[in-house]
Protein backbone atom coordinates (compact mmCIF):
# COMPACT_ATOMS: atom_id res chain seq x y z
CA UNK A 1 0.00 0.00 0.00
CA UNK A 2 1.53 3.33 -1.01
CA UNK A 3 0.93 6.41 1.12
CA UNK A 4 -0.78 8.31 -1.73
CA UNK A 5 -4.06 6.83 -2.88
CA UNK A 6 -4.97 7.73 -6.45
CA UNK A 7 -7.44 6.72 -9.14
CA UNK A 8 -4.90 4.11 -10.17
CA UNK A 9 -4.81 2.38 -6.76
CA UNK A 10 -6.09 -1.18 -7.08
CA UNK A 11 -8.42 -2.35 -4.32
CA UNK A 12 -8.53 -5.83 -2.84
CA UNK A 13 -10.58 -6.86 0.13
CA UNK A 14 -12.14 -9.45 2.34
CA UNK A 15 -15.85 -10.24 2.48
CA UNK A 16 -17.33 -12.27 5.32
CA UNK A 17 -19.19 -11.96 8.56
CA UNK A 18 -17.54 -11.33 10.98
CA UNK A 19 -14.38 -9.74 9.54
CA UNK A 20 -13.34 -7.62 12.52
CA UNK A 21 -10.60 -9.97 13.79
CA UNK A 22 -9.16 -10.97 10.43
CA UNK A 23 -5.37 -10.75 10.10
CA UNK A 24 -5.59 -10.47 6.29
CA UNK A 25 -5.82 -6.63 6.01
CA UNK A 26 -2.64 -6.19 8.07
CA UNK A 27 -0.79 -8.99 6.23
CA UNK A 28 -1.71 -7.79 2.73
CA UNK A 29 -1.21 -4.07 3.36
CA UNK A 30 2.23 -4.83 4.85
CA UNK A 31 3.02 -6.87 1.72
CA UNK A 32 1.85 -4.05 -0.60
CA UNK A 33 4.00 -1.54 1.34
CA UNK A 34 7.03 -3.82 1.15
CA UNK A 35 6.69 -4.45 -2.59
CA UNK A 36 5.74 -0.82 -3.37
CA UNK A 37 2.67 -1.96 -5.30
CA UNK A 38 -0.13 0.60 -5.70
CA UNK A 39 -2.72 -1.61 -4.02
CA UNK A 40 -4.74 -1.52 -0.82
CA UNK A 41 -6.75 -4.14 1.08
CA UNK A 42 -9.92 -3.51 3.08
CA UNK A 43 -12.25 -5.70 5.17
CA UNK A 44 -15.99 -5.59 4.34
CA UNK A 45 -18.65 -7.08 6.59
CA UNK A 46 -21.18 -8.61 4.17
CA UNK A 47 -24.35 -10.44 5.25
CA UNK A 48 -25.89 -13.30 3.21
CA UNK A 49 -28.57 -10.90 1.89
CA UNK A 50 -25.93 -8.50 0.60
CA UNK A 51 -23.68 -11.02 -1.14
CA UNK A 52 -25.13 -10.42 -4.60
CA UNK A 53 -24.84 -6.62 -4.14
CA UNK A 54 -21.25 -6.96 -2.94
CA UNK A 55 -20.29 -8.88 -6.09
CA UNK A 56 -22.00 -6.28 -8.31
CA UNK A 57 -19.89 -3.71 -6.44
CA UNK A 58 -16.67 -5.61 -7.16
CA UNK A 59 -17.45 -5.51 -10.88
CA UNK A 60 -18.77 -1.93 -10.98
CA UNK A 61 -15.93 -0.48 -8.92
CA UNK A 62 -13.37 -2.73 -10.65
CA UNK A 63 -11.81 -4.11 -7.46
CA UNK A 64 -8.81 -6.28 -8.33
CA UNK A 65 -9.82 -9.13 -6.09
CA UNK A 66 -11.31 -10.48 -2.91
CA UNK A 67 -10.74 -12.97 -0.18
CA UNK A 68 -13.92 -14.72 0.90
CA UNK A 69 -14.44 -16.07 4.39
CA UNK A 70 -17.17 -17.58 6.57
CA UNK A 71 -20.09 -17.79 5.77
CA UNK A 72 -19.72 -17.12 2.03
CA UNK A 73 -17.09 -19.60 0.74
CA UNK A 74 -19.73 -21.87 -0.85
CA UNK A 75 -22.55 -19.37 -1.48
CA UNK A 76 -20.26 -17.15 -3.57
CA UNK A 77 -19.81 -19.76 -6.31
CA UNK A 78 -22.95 -19.03 -8.42
CA UNK A 79 -21.85 -15.37 -8.73
CA UNK A 80 -18.51 -16.23 -10.39
CA UNK A 81 -17.69 -16.73 -14.08
CA UNK A 82 -15.15 -19.51 -13.65
CA UNK A 83 -13.54 -21.68 -10.99
CA UNK A 84 -10.04 -23.12 -11.00
CA UNK A 85 -10.28 -26.94 -10.98
CA UNK A 86 -9.34 -27.45 -7.30
CA UNK A 87 -11.86 -24.86 -6.06
CA UNK A 88 -14.48 -26.58 -8.22
CA UNK A 89 -13.71 -30.00 -6.71
CA UNK A 90 -13.62 -28.68 -3.13
CA UNK A 91 -16.80 -26.68 -3.74
CA UNK A 92 -15.48 -23.63 -1.89
CA UNK A 93 -13.72 -20.41 -2.88
CA UNK A 94 -11.57 -18.17 -0.70
CA UNK A 95 -10.04 -15.95 -3.40
CA UNK A 96 -11.51 -14.12 -6.38
CA UNK A 97 -9.55 -12.43 -9.17
CA UNK A 98 -11.37 -9.76 -11.19
CA UNK A 99 -10.10 -9.46 -14.76
CA UNK A 100 -12.09 -6.47 -16.06
CA UNK A 101 -15.40 -7.81 -14.81
CA UNK A 102 -14.63 -11.53 -15.35
CA UNK A 103 -14.49 -13.16 -11.92
CA UNK A 104 -12.49 -16.35 -11.35
CA UNK A 105 -12.58 -18.23 -8.05
CA UNK A 106 -9.68 -20.05 -6.40
CA UNK A 107 -9.10 -21.97 -3.18
CA UNK A 108 -5.75 -20.94 -1.73
CA UNK A 109 -6.51 -22.62 1.64
CA UNK A 110 -5.69 -25.90 -0.12
CA UNK A 111 -2.46 -24.59 -1.66
CA UNK A 112 -1.55 -22.81 1.59
CA UNK A 113 -1.83 -26.06 3.52
CA UNK A 114 0.40 -27.96 1.07
CA UNK A 115 3.00 -25.17 0.94
CA UNK A 116 3.22 -25.25 4.76
CA UNK A 117 4.18 -28.93 4.52
CA UNK A 118 6.51 -28.72 1.54
CA UNK A 119 8.40 -25.69 2.92
CA UNK A 120 9.38 -28.03 5.79
CA UNK A 121 10.53 -30.66 3.31
CA UNK A 122 7.50 -32.90 3.91
CA UNK A 123 5.94 -34.61 0.87
CA UNK A 124 2.47 -35.96 1.80
CA UNK A 125 2.40 -38.39 -1.18
CA UNK A 126 1.98 -41.99 0.02
CA UNK A 127 1.90 -40.95 3.70
CA UNK A 128 -0.71 -42.14 6.24
CA UNK A 129 -2.60 -39.03 7.27
CA UNK A 130 -5.21 -38.68 10.01
CA UNK A 131 -7.47 -35.65 9.73
CA UNK A 132 -9.64 -34.58 12.65
CA UNK A 133 -12.88 -32.88 11.61
CA UNK A 134 -14.93 -32.73 8.42
CA UNK A 135 -15.91 -29.04 8.35
CA UNK A 136 -15.04 -26.35 5.81
CA UNK A 137 -11.27 -26.28 6.37
CA UNK A 138 -11.09 -30.07 6.45
CA UNK A 139 -12.64 -30.16 2.95
CA UNK A 140 -9.79 -28.08 1.48
CA UNK A 141 -7.15 -30.05 3.41
CA UNK A 142 -8.61 -33.49 2.54
CA UNK A 143 -9.04 -32.76 -1.19
CA UNK A 144 -5.54 -31.41 -1.59
CA UNK A 145 -3.99 -34.32 0.35
CA UNK A 146 -5.96 -36.78 -1.80
CA UNK A 147 -4.65 -35.01 -4.92
CA UNK A 148 -1.12 -35.53 -3.58
CA UNK A 149 -1.76 -39.27 -3.23
CA UNK A 150 -1.91 -39.50 0.56
CA UNK A 151 -3.70 -42.35 2.41
CA UNK A 152 -6.29 -40.56 4.50
CA UNK A 153 -8.52 -41.32 7.50
CA UNK A 154 -10.99 -38.61 8.53
CA UNK A 155 -12.24 -38.79 12.12
CA UNK A 156 -15.39 -36.87 13.00
CA UNK A 157 -17.83 -36.69 15.88
CA UNK A 158 -20.50 -39.36 15.83
CA UNK A 159 -23.51 -37.05 15.50
CA UNK A 160 -22.04 -35.49 12.33
CA UNK A 161 -20.52 -38.62 10.76
CA UNK A 162 -22.65 -38.06 7.64
CA UNK A 163 -20.45 -35.01 6.86
CA UNK A 164 -17.28 -37.10 6.97
CA UNK A 165 -18.83 -39.88 4.88
CA UNK A 166 -20.10 -37.42 2.27
CA UNK A 167 -16.68 -35.79 2.14
CA UNK A 168 -14.90 -39.10 1.50
CA UNK A 169 -17.43 -40.02 -1.23
CA UNK A 170 -16.90 -36.64 -2.91
CA UNK A 171 -13.14 -37.04 -2.82
CA UNK A 172 -13.35 -40.56 -4.28
CA UNK A 173 -15.27 -39.13 -7.27
CA UNK A 174 -12.12 -37.25 -8.27
CA UNK A 175 -9.11 -39.06 -6.83
CA UNK A 176 -8.07 -42.70 -6.51
CA UNK A 177 -6.65 -42.00 -3.06
CA UNK A 178 -7.34 -44.38 -0.16
CA UNK A 179 -9.71 -42.48 2.10
CA UNK A 180 -11.97 -43.60 4.96
CA UNK A 181 -14.26 -41.91 7.47
CA UNK A 182 -14.41 -43.11 11.08
CA UNK A 183 -15.99 -41.94 14.27
CA UNK A 184 -13.80 -39.75 16.46
CA UNK A 185 -13.44 -41.78 19.65
CA UNK A 186 -10.56 -42.95 21.86
CA UNK A 187 -10.37 -46.48 20.42
CA UNK A 188 -10.26 -45.28 16.78
CA UNK A 189 -7.77 -42.53 17.62
CA UNK A 190 -5.45 -44.98 19.33
CA UNK A 191 -5.64 -47.43 16.45
CA UNK A 192 -5.13 -44.94 13.56
CA UNK A 193 -2.35 -43.03 15.30
CA UNK A 194 -0.24 -46.21 15.54
CA UNK A 195 0.54 -46.06 11.83
CA UNK A 196 0.02 -42.34 11.11
CA UNK A 197 2.82 -40.25 9.58
CA UNK A 198 0.94 -36.96 9.84
CA UNK A 199 -1.91 -35.85 12.14
CA UNK A 200 -3.92 -32.79 11.08
CA UNK A 201 -6.29 -31.05 13.49
CA UNK A 202 -8.89 -29.42 11.22
CA UNK A 203 -11.43 -28.91 14.02
CA UNK A 204 -11.86 -25.73 16.03
CA UNK A 205 -10.98 -27.55 19.29
CA UNK A 206 -8.22 -25.61 21.05
CA UNK A 207 -8.97 -22.31 19.31
CA UNK A 208 -8.98 -19.12 21.40
CA UNK A 209 -10.61 -18.60 23.90
CA UNK A 210 -10.76 -22.38 24.60
CA UNK A 211 -7.00 -22.73 24.58
CA UNK A 212 -6.84 -25.53 27.19
CA UNK A 213 -8.78 -27.94 24.99
CA UNK A 214 -7.26 -30.69 22.87
CA UNK A 215 -8.69 -33.82 21.27
CA UNK A 216 -5.39 -35.66 21.74
CA UNK A 217 -2.86 -35.63 24.55
CA UNK A 218 0.85 -36.43 24.34
CA UNK A 219 0.34 -40.08 25.42
CA UNK A 220 -1.05 -40.96 21.97
CA UNK A 221 1.60 -39.09 19.99
CA UNK A 222 4.64 -41.01 18.72
CA UNK A 223 7.83 -38.95 18.19
CA UNK A 224 7.97 -40.07 14.51
CA UNK A 225 4.73 -38.26 13.63
CA UNK A 226 4.25 -34.73 12.25
CA UNK A 227 1.43 -32.86 14.02
CA UNK A 228 -0.17 -30.05 12.01
CA UNK A 229 -2.75 -27.94 13.86
CA UNK A 230 -4.46 -25.61 11.39
CA UNK A 231 -5.66 -23.35 14.22
CA UNK A 232 -3.58 -20.15 14.22
CA UNK A 233 -4.98 -18.43 17.33
CA UNK A 234 -3.21 -19.20 19.63
CA UNK A 235 -0.02 -19.61 17.62
CA UNK A 236 0.95 -22.60 19.78
CA UNK A 237 -2.15 -24.61 20.61
CA UNK A 238 -2.29 -27.10 23.47
CA UNK A 239 -2.13 -29.92 20.87
CA UNK A 240 1.11 -28.50 19.45
CA UNK A 241 2.58 -28.10 22.95
CA UNK A 242 1.68 -31.73 23.78
CA UNK A 243 3.14 -32.95 20.49
CA UNK A 244 6.35 -31.01 21.07
CA UNK A 245 6.68 -32.56 24.53
CA UNK A 246 6.18 -36.00 23.00
CA UNK A 247 9.11 -35.29 20.66
CA UNK A 248 7.04 -34.92 17.47
CA UNK A 249 7.60 -32.33 14.72
CA UNK A 250 4.93 -29.65 14.71
CA UNK A 251 3.48 -27.17 12.22
CA UNK A 252 1.13 -24.38 13.31
CA UNK A 253 -1.86 -22.97 11.39
CA UNK A 254 -0.20 -19.58 11.06
CA UNK A 255 1.98 -21.03 8.29
CA UNK A 256 -1.14 -22.09 6.37
CA UNK A 257 -2.80 -18.72 6.93
CA UNK A 258 0.24 -16.83 5.67
CA UNK A 259 0.69 -19.11 2.64
CA UNK A 260 -2.99 -18.88 1.62
CA UNK A 261 -2.56 -15.09 1.78
CA UNK A 262 0.70 -15.22 -0.15
CA UNK A 263 -0.92 -17.28 -2.93
CA UNK A 264 -3.86 -14.82 -3.13
CA UNK A 265 -1.38 -11.92 -3.31
CA UNK A 266 0.41 -13.56 -6.26
CA UNK A 267 -2.92 -14.15 -8.04
CA UNK A 268 -3.90 -10.46 -7.73
CA UNK A 269 -0.55 -8.83 -8.43
CA UNK A 270 1.50 -11.37 -10.41
CA UNK A 271 4.30 -10.71 -7.92
CA UNK A 272 5.76 -13.18 -5.37
CA UNK A 273 4.53 -12.22 -1.90
CA UNK A 274 7.00 -11.19 0.80
CA UNK A 275 6.01 -14.15 2.97
CA UNK A 276 8.28 -13.25 5.89
CA UNK A 277 6.78 -9.74 6.16
CA UNK A 278 3.26 -11.16 6.09
CA UNK A 279 4.13 -13.67 8.81
CA UNK A 280 5.82 -11.05 10.98
CA UNK A 281 2.73 -8.82 10.76
CA UNK A 282 0.41 -11.70 11.73
CA UNK A 283 2.64 -12.76 14.64
CA UNK A 284 2.75 -9.15 15.90
CA UNK A 285 -1.02 -8.94 16.04
CA UNK A 286 -1.54 -12.40 17.51
CA UNK A 287 1.04 -11.92 20.23
CA UNK A 288 -0.83 -8.80 21.34
CA UNK A 289 -4.23 -10.53 21.42
CA UNK A 290 -3.38 -13.76 23.29
P1 LIG B 1 -16.23 -25.53 10.66
O1 LIG B 1 -16.64 -25.67 9.25
O2 LIG B 1 -17.19 -24.95 11.65
O3 LIG B 1 -15.78 -27.00 11.18
C1 LIG B 1 -15.42 -27.21 12.49
C2 LIG B 1 -15.04 -28.68 12.68
O4 LIG B 1 -14.65 -28.85 14.05
C3 LIG B 1 -16.17 -29.67 12.43
O5 LIG B 1 -15.66 -30.85 11.86
C4 LIG B 1 -16.68 -29.95 13.86
O6 LIG B 1 -17.26 -31.23 14.01
C5 LIG B 1 -15.38 -29.94 14.61
N1 LIG B 1 -15.55 -29.74 16.03
C6 LIG B 1 -15.93 -28.59 16.68
N2 LIG B 1 -15.99 -28.81 18.01
C7 LIG B 1 -15.63 -30.12 18.21
C8 LIG B 1 -15.48 -30.95 19.37
N3 LIG B 1 -15.71 -30.46 20.60
N4 LIG B 1 -15.08 -32.23 19.21
C9 LIG B 1 -14.84 -32.72 17.97
N5 LIG B 1 -14.96 -31.98 16.83
C10 LIG B 1 -15.36 -30.70 16.95
O7 LIG B 1 -14.93 -24.64 10.82
P2 LIG B 1 -13.69 -24.52 9.78
O8 LIG B 1 -13.91 -23.36 8.89
O9 LIG B 1 -13.48 -25.85 9.17
O10 LIG B 1 -12.49 -24.12 10.77
C11 LIG B 1 -11.94 -25.06 11.68
C12 LIG B 1 -10.68 -24.44 12.33
O11 LIG B 1 -9.69 -24.24 11.32
C13 LIG B 1 -10.93 -23.06 12.95
O12 LIG B 1 -10.20 -22.98 14.15
C14 LIG B 1 -10.34 -22.09 11.94
O13 LIG B 1 -9.84 -20.90 12.53
C15 LIG B 1 -9.19 -22.92 11.38
N6 LIG B 1 -8.80 -22.52 10.00
C16 LIG B 1 -7.50 -22.19 9.81
C17 LIG B 1 -7.08 -21.82 8.54
C18 LIG B 1 -5.64 -21.42 8.32
O14 LIG B 1 -5.35 -20.82 7.29
N7 LIG B 1 -4.76 -21.78 9.20
C19 LIG B 1 -8.00 -21.79 7.47
C20 LIG B 1 -9.32 -22.15 7.72
C21 LIG B 1 -9.71 -22.51 9.01
P3 LIG B 1 -18.85 -31.47 13.75
O15 LIG B 1 -19.01 -31.57 12.27
O16 LIG B 1 -19.11 -32.74 14.46
O17 LIG B 1 -19.54 -30.28 14.35
CSV table of C-alpha atoms in Angstrom, one decimal, residues 47-142:
chain,number,residue,atom,x,y,z
A,47,UNK,CA,-24.3,-10.4,5.2
A,48,UNK,CA,-25.9,-13.3,3.2
A,49,UNK,CA,-28.6,-10.9,1.9
A,50,UNK,CA,-25.9,-8.5,0.6
A,51,UNK,CA,-23.7,-11.0,-1.1
A,52,UNK,CA,-25.1,-10.4,-4.6
A,53,UNK,CA,-24.8,-6.6,-4.1
A,54,UNK,CA,-21.3,-7.0,-2.9
A,55,UNK,CA,-20.3,-8.9,-6.1
A,56,UNK,CA,-22.0,-6.3,-8.3
A,57,UNK,CA,-19.9,-3.7,-6.4
A,58,UNK,CA,-16.7,-5.6,-7.2
A,59,UNK,CA,-17.4,-5.5,-10.9
A,60,UNK,CA,-18.8,-1.9,-11.0
A,61,UNK,CA,-15.9,-0.5,-8.9
A,62,UNK,CA,-13.4,-2.7,-10.7
A,63,UNK,CA,-11.8,-4.1,-7.5
A,64,UNK,CA,-8.8,-6.3,-8.3
A,65,UNK,CA,-9.8,-9.1,-6.1
A,66,UNK,CA,-11.3,-10.5,-2.9
A,67,UNK,CA,-10.7,-13.0,-0.2
A,68,UNK,CA,-13.9,-14.7,0.9
A,69,UNK,CA,-14.4,-16.1,4.4
A,70,UNK,CA,-17.2,-17.6,6.6
A,71,UNK,CA,-20.1,-17.8,5.8
A,72,UNK,CA,-19.7,-17.1,2.0
A,73,UNK,CA,-17.1,-19.6,0.7
A,74,UNK,CA,-19.7,-21.9,-0.9
A,75,UNK,CA,-22.6,-19.4,-1.5
A,76,UNK,CA,-20.3,-17.1,-3.6
A,77,UNK,CA,-19.8,-19.8,-6.3
A,78,UNK,CA,-22.9,-19.0,-8.4
A,79,UNK,CA,-21.9,-15.4,-8.7
A,80,UNK,CA,-18.5,-16.2,-10.4
A,81,UNK,CA,-17.7,-16.7,-14.1
A,82,UNK,CA,-15.1,-19.5,-13.7
A,83,UNK,CA,-13.5,-21.7,-11.0
A,84,UNK,CA,-10.0,-23.1,-11.0
A,85,UNK,CA,-10.3,-26.9,-11.0
A,86,UNK,CA,-9.3,-27.4,-7.3
A,87,UNK,CA,-11.9,-24.9,-6.1
A,88,UNK,CA,-14.5,-26.6,-8.2
A,89,UNK,CA,-13.7,-30.0,-6.7
A,90,UNK,CA,-13.6,-28.7,-3.1
A,91,UNK,CA,-16.8,-26.7,-3.7
A,92,UNK,CA,-15.5,-23.6,-1.9
A,93,UNK,CA,-13.7,-20.4,-2.9
A,94,UNK,CA,-11.6,-18.2,-0.7
A,95,UNK,CA,-10.0,-16.0,-3.4
A,96,UNK,CA,-11.5,-14.1,-6.4
A,97,UNK,CA,-9.6,-12.4,-9.2
A,98,UNK,CA,-11.4,-9.8,-11.2
A,99,UNK,CA,-10.1,-9.5,-14.8
A,100,UNK,CA,-12.1,-6.5,-16.1
A,101,UNK,CA,-15.4,-7.8,-14.8
A,102,UNK,CA,-14.6,-11.5,-15.4
A,103,UNK,CA,-14.5,-13.2,-11.9
A,104,UNK,CA,-12.5,-16.4,-11.4
A,105,UNK,CA,-12.6,-18.2,-8.0
A,106,UNK,CA,-9.7,-20.1,-6.4
A,107,UNK,CA,-9.1,-22.0,-3.2
A,108,UNK,CA,-5.8,-20.9,-1.7
A,109,UNK,CA,-6.5,-22.6,1.6
A,110,UNK,CA,-5.7,-25.9,-0.1
A,111,UNK,CA,-2.5,-24.6,-1.7
A,112,UNK,CA,-1.6,-22.8,1.6
A,113,UNK,CA,-1.8,-26.1,3.5
A,114,UNK,CA,0.4,-28.0,1.1
A,115,UNK,CA,3.0,-25.2,0.9
A,116,UNK,CA,3.2,-25.3,4.8
A,117,UNK,CA,4.2,-28.9,4.5
A,118,UNK,CA,6.5,-28.7,1.5
A,119,UNK,CA,8.4,-25.7,2.9
A,120,UNK,CA,9.4,-28.0,5.8
A,121,UNK,CA,10.5,-30.7,3.3
A,122,UNK,CA,7.5,-32.9,3.9
A,123,UNK,CA,5.9,-34.6,0.9
A,124,UNK,CA,2.5,-36.0,1.8
A,125,UNK,CA,2.4,-38.4,-1.2
A,126,UNK,CA,2.0,-42.0,0.0
A,127,UNK,CA,1.9,-40.9,3.7
A,128,UNK,CA,-0.7,-42.1,6.2
A,129,UNK,CA,-2.6,-39.0,7.3
A,130,UNK,CA,-5.2,-38.7,10.0
A,131,UNK,CA,-7.5,-35.6,9.7
A,132,UNK,CA,-9.6,-34.6,12.7
A,133,UNK,CA,-12.9,-32.9,11.6
A,134,UNK,CA,-14.9,-32.7,8.4
A,135,UNK,CA,-15.9,-29.0,8.3
A,136,UNK,CA,-15.0,-26.3,5.8
A,137,UNK,CA,-11.3,-26.3,6.4
A,138,UNK,CA,-11.1,-30.1,6.4
A,139,UNK,CA,-12.6,-30.2,3.0
A,140,UNK,CA,-9.8,-28.1,1.5
A,141,UNK,CA,-7.2,-30.0,3.4
A,142,UNK,CA,-8.6,-33.5,2.5
